């Protein structure tokens, strides 16, 4: 484990990398003893820093929600990060690529909560009961670690590689089979990636329930109005200036995001 001073040093390195859009070497190079607990504490150091500067928590995201990604990272459960108000993007406002180190987009079935979720006892049924609507979503991910050369500790410390998100209107979750939503990602009429919602732990509601139980251990509630991104239905796709990405979901609608 790292000392408290080392955790703050690591957090400052990530914060500087994001502010100056200059990625750094993996934290595991500079802090070879770093573990998962250290990584979450590093993430929280930077979240608290942003909250003190006026940011607001708007929700959370889950990463590593597919078995393939978990095997790649050598873990047996997902990870999570925070969604802040200044990470919310709008479909009609082009996003400057130069703000980010190495951005990518992922396709997700998002959840907008209509009620608070229970914590340590949360089940998928609780998630469905508390969800106001499920929404088409694109998550913008970015790594402040050079060349995406990340370990599980690197990505957790780096707020689960989150950078932004955009959501569409959506529907009542009880009107859909959340395990059988087909998703397609296109740009310029070209199909870039496709998948299905059950790629996310077999059911994206399971991912949200896992998140509620996990963050409850740290005293963090998932509240009414929060957005939860449960994990990607497809592989991540690199972003380039001039591209407009559209995610289409059967029975759920679509959402787009443009880059300049």
Coordinates of C-alpha atoms in Angstrom, one line a residue:
X1 CA 0.0 0.0 0.0
X2 CA 1.0 3.6 -0.6
X3 CA 1.4 6.3 2.1
X4 CA -1.0 9.1 2.2
X5 CA 1.6 11.4 0.8
X6 CA 2.2 9.1 -2.1
X7 CA -1.5 9.0 -2.9
X8 CA -1.6 12.7 -3.0
X9 CA 1.4 12.8 -5.2
X10 CA -0.2 10.4 -7.6
X11 CA -3.4 12.4 -7.6
X12 CA -1.5 15.6 -8.4
X13 CA 0.2 13.9 -11.4
X14 CA -3.1 12.8 -12.8
X15 CA -4.7 16.3 -12.2
X16 CA -1.8 18.0 -13.9
X17 CA -2.0 15.6 -16.8
X18 CA -5.6 16.4 -17.3
X19 CA -5.2 20.1 -16.9
X20 CA -2.3 20.3 -19.4
X21 CA -3.6 17.6 -21.7
X22 CA -0.2 15.9 -21.3
X23 CA -0.4 12.2 -20.4
X24 CA 2.0 10.6 -18.0
X25 CA 3.7 7.3 -17.6
X26 CA 1.6 4.6 -15.7
X27 CA 1.3 5.2 -12.0
X28 CA 2.5 1.6 -11.5
X29 CA 5.9 2.8 -12.8
X30 CA 6.3 5.6 -10.2
X31 CA 4.4 3.8 -7.4
X32 CA 5.1 0.0 -7.8
X33 CA 3.3 -0.8 -4.6
X34 CA 0.0 0.7 -5.7
X35 CA -3.1 -1.4 -5.1
X36 CA -6.8 -1.1 -5.8
X37 CA -7.6 0.5 -2.4
X38 CA -4.8 3.1 -3.1
X39 CA -6.3 3.7 -6.5
X40 CA -9.8 4.5 -5.2
X41 CA -8.4 6.8 -2.6
X42 CA -6.4 8.6 -5.3
X43 CA -9.6 9.0 -7.4
X44 CA -11.4 10.4 -4.4
X45 CA -8.5 12.9 -3.7
X46 CA -9.1 14.4 -7.1
X47 CA -12.9 14.2 -6.9
X48 CA -12.8 16.1 -3.6
X49 CA -10.5 18.7 -5.2
X50 CA -13.0 19.3 -8.0
X51 CA -15.9 19.4 -5.7
X52 CA -14.1 22.0 -3.6
X53 CA -13.7 24.0 -6.8
X54 CA -17.5 24.0 -7.4
X55 CA -18.1 20.7 -9.3
X56 CA -21.2 18.7 -8.6
X57 CA -21.7 14.9 -8.7
X58 CA -24.3 14.0 -11.4
X59 CA -23.8 10.2 -11.2
X60 CA -21.4 7.4 -11.6
X61 CA -20.0 5.1 -14.3
X62 CA -19.1 1.5 -14.2
X63 CA -16.1 0.2 -16.1
X64 CA -14.7 -3.3 -16.9
X65 CA -18.3 -4.7 -16.9
X66 CA -17.6 -7.3 -19.5
X67 CA -15.9 -10.7 -18.8
X68 CA -13.4 -10.0 -21.7
X69 CA -12.2 -6.7 -20.2
X70 CA -12.0 -8.2 -16.7
X71 CA -9.8 -11.0 -18.0
X72 CA -7.7 -8.5 -19.8
X73 CA -7.1 -6.5 -16.6
X74 CA -6.8 -9.6 -14.3
X75 CA -9.8 -8.7 -12.2
X76 CA -13.0 -10.5 -11.3
X77 CA -15.3 -7.4 -10.8
X78 CA -16.0 -4.1 -12.4
X79 CA -14.6 -0.7 -11.3
X80 CA -16.3 2.7 -11.1
X81 CA -15.8 6.4 -11.4
X82 CA -17.7 9.7 -10.8
X83 CA -19.7 11.7 -13.3
X84 CA -19.5 15.4 -12.6
X85 CA -21.6 18.3 -14.0
X86 CA -18.9 19.6 -16.2
X87 CA -18.6 16.2 -17.9
X88 CA -22.1 16.4 -19.3
X89 CA -22.1 16.9 -23.1
X90 CA -24.9 18.0 -25.4
X91 CA -25.8 16.3 -28.7
X92 CA -25.7 19.6 -30.7
X93 CA -22.6 21.1 -29.2
X94 CA -19.4 19.8 -30.9
X95 CA -16.7 18.7 -28.6
X96 CA -13.1 19.9 -29.2
X97 CA -10.8 16.9 -29.4
X98 CA -7.9 19.0 -28.2
X99 CA -9.4 19.0 -24.7
X100 CA -8.4 15.4 -24.2
X101 CA -5.3 13.2 -24.3
X102 CA -6.6 10.2 -26.3
X103 CA -10.4 10.2 -26.4
X104 CA -12.6 7.3 -27.3
X105 CA -16.3 6.7 -27.3
X106 CA -18.3 3.8 -25.9
X107 CA -22.0 2.8 -26.4
X108 CA -24.1 2.4 -23.2
X109 CA -27.6 1.9 -22.0
X110 CA -27.8 4.6 -19.3
X111 CA -30.0 4.8 -16.3
X112 CA -31.6 8.0 -14.9
X113 CA -32.8 7.4 -11.4
X114 CA -36.2 8.6 -10.3
X115 CA -35.6 7.5 -6.6
X116 CA -32.6 6.9 -4.4
X117 CA -31.3 3.4 -4.6
X118 CA -30.8 1.2 -1.5
X119 CA -27.2 0.6 -0.7
X120 CA -25.7 -2.8 0.4
X121 CA -28.9 -4.7 -0.3
X122 CA -29.5 -3.3 -3.8
X123 CA -30.8 -5.8 -6.4
X124 CA -31.6 -5.5 -10.1
X125 CA -35.3 -5.4 -9.1
X126 CA -34.6 -2.4 -6.9
X127 CA -32.8 -0.7 -9.8
X128 CA -35.8 -1.2 -12.1
X129 CA -38.2 0.1 -9.5
X130 CA -36.1 3.2 -8.9
X131 CA -35.2 4.0 -12.5
X132 CA -37.2 6.9 -14.1
X133 CA -35.9 6.0 -17.6
X134 CA -33.2 4.2 -19.5
X135 CA -31.5 6.3 -22.1
X136 CA -29.3 5.9 -25.2
X137 CA -25.9 7.1 -24.1
X138 CA -22.4 7.7 -25.4
X139 CA -19.6 7.8 -22.9
X140 CA -16.4 9.8 -23.8
X141 CA -13.5 8.0 -22.1
X142 CA -9.9 9.3 -22.0
X143 CA -6.8 8.2 -20.3
X144 CA -4.4 10.5 -18.6
X145 CA -1.9 7.6 -18.8
X146 CA 0.2 7.7 -21.9
X147 CA -0.9 5.4 -24.9
X148 CA -3.6 3.8 -22.7
X149 CA -0.9 1.7 -21.2
X150 CA -3.0 1.0 -18.1
X151 CA -3.4 -1.5 -15.3
X152 CA -6.5 -1.8 -13.1
X153 CA -4.9 0.6 -10.6
X154 CA -4.1 3.2 -13.2
X155 CA -7.7 3.3 -14.6
X156 CA -9.3 3.4 -11.2
X157 CA -7.1 6.2 -9.9
X158 CA -7.8 8.1 -13.2
X159 CA -11.6 8.2 -12.4
X160 CA -12.2 5.0 -14.3
X161 CA -10.8 6.7 -17.5
X162 CA -14.0 8.9 -17.6
X163 CA -14.1 12.2 -19.4
X164 CA -17.7 13.0 -20.5
X165 CA -21.1 11.6 -21.5
X166 CA -24.2 12.5 -23.5
X167 CA -27.6 11.0 -23.1
X168 CA -30.9 10.9 -25.1
X169 CA -34.5 10.9 -24.1
X170 CA -35.1 7.2 -23.4
X171 CA -38.0 5.1 -22.1
X172 CA -39.5 3.5 -19.0
X173 CA -37.3 0.4 -18.3
X174 CA -40.3 -1.7 -17.7
X175 CA -41.3 -1.3 -21.4
X176 CA -38.1 -3.1 -22.5
X177 CA -36.1 -6.3 -22.1
X178 CA -32.9 -4.6 -20.9
X179 CA -30.9 -7.8 -21.7
X180 CA -31.8 -7.8 -25.4
X181 CA -31.2 -4.3 -26.7
X182 CA -29.1 -4.3 -29.9
X183 CA -26.7 -1.4 -30.2
X184 CA -24.8 0.0 -33.2
X185 CA -22.2 2.7 -33.4
X186 CA -21.8 4.5 -36.7
X187 CA -20.0 7.6 -38.1
X188 CA -20.4 9.0 -41.6
X189 CA -22.7 6.0 -42.5
X190 CA -20.0 3.5 -41.6
X191 CA -20.7 0.8 -39.0
X192 CA -17.9 1.0 -36.4
X193 CA -19.0 -1.3 -33.6
X194 CA -22.1 -3.3 -32.6
X195 CA -23.1 -5.3 -29.6
X196 CA -26.0 -6.1 -27.2
X197 CA -26.9 -4.9 -23.8
X198 CA -26.4 -8.3 -22.2
X199 CA -22.6 -7.8 -22.7
X200 CA -22.8 -5.8 -19.5
X201 CA -22.8 -8.5 -16.8
X202 CA -25.6 -10.3 -18.6
X203 CA -28.0 -7.4 -17.7
X204 CA -27.1 -3.7 -17.3
X205 CA -29.4 -3.5 -14.2
X206 CA -27.1 -6.0 -12.5
X207 CA -24.2 -3.6 -13.1
X208 CA -26.1 -0.7 -11.5
X209 CA -27.0 -2.9 -8.5
X210 CA -23.3 -3.9 -8.1
X211 CA -22.4 -0.2 -8.2
X212 CA -25.0 0.7 -5.5
X213 CA -23.7 -2.0 -3.2
X214 CA -20.1 -1.2 -3.8
X215 CA -20.2 2.6 -3.3
X216 CA -22.4 2.1 -0.2
X217 CA -19.3 0.7 1.5
X218 CA -17.7 4.1 1.2
X219 CA -20.9 5.9 2.4
X220 CA -21.8 7.1 -1.1
X221 CA -25.5 6.9 -2.1
X222 CA -26.9 6.7 -5.7
X223 CA -29.6 9.4 -5.6
X224 CA -32.7 10.5 -7.4
X225 CA -31.7 12.4 -10.6
X226 CA -28.3 10.7 -10.9
X227 CA -27.2 9.2 -14.2
X228 CA -25.6 5.8 -14.1
X229 CA -23.6 4.4 -17.0
X230 CA -23.4 0.7 -16.4
X231 CA -20.7 -0.2 -19.0
X232 CA -20.3 -0.5 -22.7
X233 CA -22.2 -2.7 -25.1
X234 CA -19.4 -2.5 -27.7
X235 CA -15.7 -2.0 -28.0
X236 CA -14.4 1.5 -27.6
X237 CA -13.7 3.5 -30.7
X238 CA -11.0 6.2 -31.1
X239 CA -12.3 9.8 -31.7
X240 CA -11.1 12.1 -34.4
X241 CA -11.9 15.8 -35.2
X242 CA -14.6 16.1 -37.8
X243 CA -16.4 12.9 -36.9
X244 CA -20.0 12.6 -35.7
X245 CA -20.8 9.4 -33.9
X246 CA -24.3 8.0 -33.6
X247 CA -25.3 5.2 -31.2
X248 CA -28.6 3.5 -32.2
X249 CA -30.5 1.1 -29.9
X250 CA -33.4 -1.1 -30.8
X251 CA -36.5 0.1 -29.0
X252 CA -34.6 2.8 -27.2
X253 CA -33.7 5.4 -29.8
X254 CA -30.4 7.1 -30.6
X255 CA -27.9 9.7 -29.5
X256 CA -25.1 11.5 -31.4
X257 CA -21.9 13.4 -30.5
X258 CA -19.8 15.5 -32.8
X259 CA -16.1 16.4 -32.5
X260 CA -14.1 19.3 -33.9

